[in-house]
């Protein structure tokens, strides 16, 4: 259908979930707001619901009329019946267009809310700092994205398509009965809550069993995930039987818990069936007596009977979806946890230099990780000129990566000043600044796609000539020329089909093609064998020419050509100088080298 606006603007709920000015907004009010932002669609949807649902209320009335007309008899009886039938047909047929329209309005509203929530969460995740992402497990975020948003969507659907209609139905049925007979309405008001209470009593039992079953399921999932992770170790030690046995018991337990759920469910099903029918029989008895006494017409028994069943059915529905609704509220809480996090980089109003040169100054810089009692970086001073290549060496934990993270702007100095081209890094628009930096990390991160996609990541129009240059410089053609699809080869999940050295060279090409002013290589070659290292090494020496470069390395070959080497120890720069200077000094660097910590 061409008229459906599939690409309607997706709403942004950031303000809503994060609480905006009103801090401490609770989950229920977030949900309320969510619906309120769609007030027009919601009202239209409910109006259409009432119209489309009209037959359910009107049919019993017409049936009662026809019975009353037939039992009274008379000449005009047939005509009166035909008239009633005509009304019935009209009321029923209008259901086709109104139902279609109702579904369209409601579904579009619900899907738009879902899309808005997903979009808002993705935006927030991209804006949260790297520190936040390091601390929260990826799995947890994924579960929030998938499961929680789904259950909020489900909540909204249940609310709009079940709960509110049920309430409308009950109110409608009570109102019509009230017009016809106050006595019957009183009967409803007394009997229906009894029904509701009985259903609710059962539900408590069901809830306990369901929870036990769900917990058991989660236990198994966790155990299976752990088992799969351990498989290489398990196999290497011949412990397959041990693992199988360990999980077998849990599977048995799950079966028992499952059977308990099944049993209560079956009891619940039949008990509610029996109770509702007995109560419905009571209603029949009551209205029958009223008819005998001449208080109501015989035909009206049909109206009261149908409405009674409709009301008690609807009340049961509401009770049944209640647990689902509370799950949705829980999920709002869960999504809000991310949305409320204030650990975002604020680049508003910061300097956006067009031209970076790449001088980096550290002046008496200290850094302390949050919650630690000691400074990790102590009084670090280093002035790096444009185009200089600095190598950091030092034992693991000496603070090399921490310094690198300060250069990228992931960490802010707790004392002292880091400045880029003479401006304190805090005053820069970090997003803009980082367009001038390339980082080749220790573990190259590749995404699913071709080798070409991975190199040109984030760039729109890449000049083929430049790509070829980069590929040569990064020594990528050495292996792509042997692949049937060359650069268009799929790398597989996490680059599964490539060797460490090959992935590293793709990562280097990704850095090169951006032509960065500042280049950072944090232990980029430490995990490679000698042959791969040779190829990567060649690529790197081409890469660093004319750029300010920071290298963290363990290999002598990598640092020999650096302009200056900074020896880190316990958060301090203990020696700074060229390779020859430091060797001649016979100090810490000399010591490290002779300990062959540097290969
Ligand atoms: P290197 O890269 O030289 O191996 P790092 O800069 O990674 O060293 O770490 C320096 C010190 O800071 C180490 O003692 C490490 O335990 C500590 N450290 C690193 N990251 C954190 C963190 N997020 N929170 C607290 N301490 C940290
Ligand atoms: Mg490190």
PDB file of C-alpha atoms and ligand atoms in Angstrom, residues 400-401 522-523 552, ligand 2:
ATOM      1  CA  UNK A 400      52.238   3.056  28.472  1.00  0.00           C
ATOM      2  CA  UNK A 401      48.649   2.455  27.414  1.00  0.00           C
ATOM      3  CA  UNK A 522      49.903   0.211  20.835  1.00  0.00           C
ATOM      4  CA  UNK A 523      51.796  -3.070  20.851  1.00  0.00           C
ATOM      5  CA  UNK A 552      54.384   1.005  22.171  1.00  0.00           C
TER       6      UNK A 552
HETATM    7 MG1  LIG B   2      49.348  -1.662  27.417  1.00  0.00          MG
END
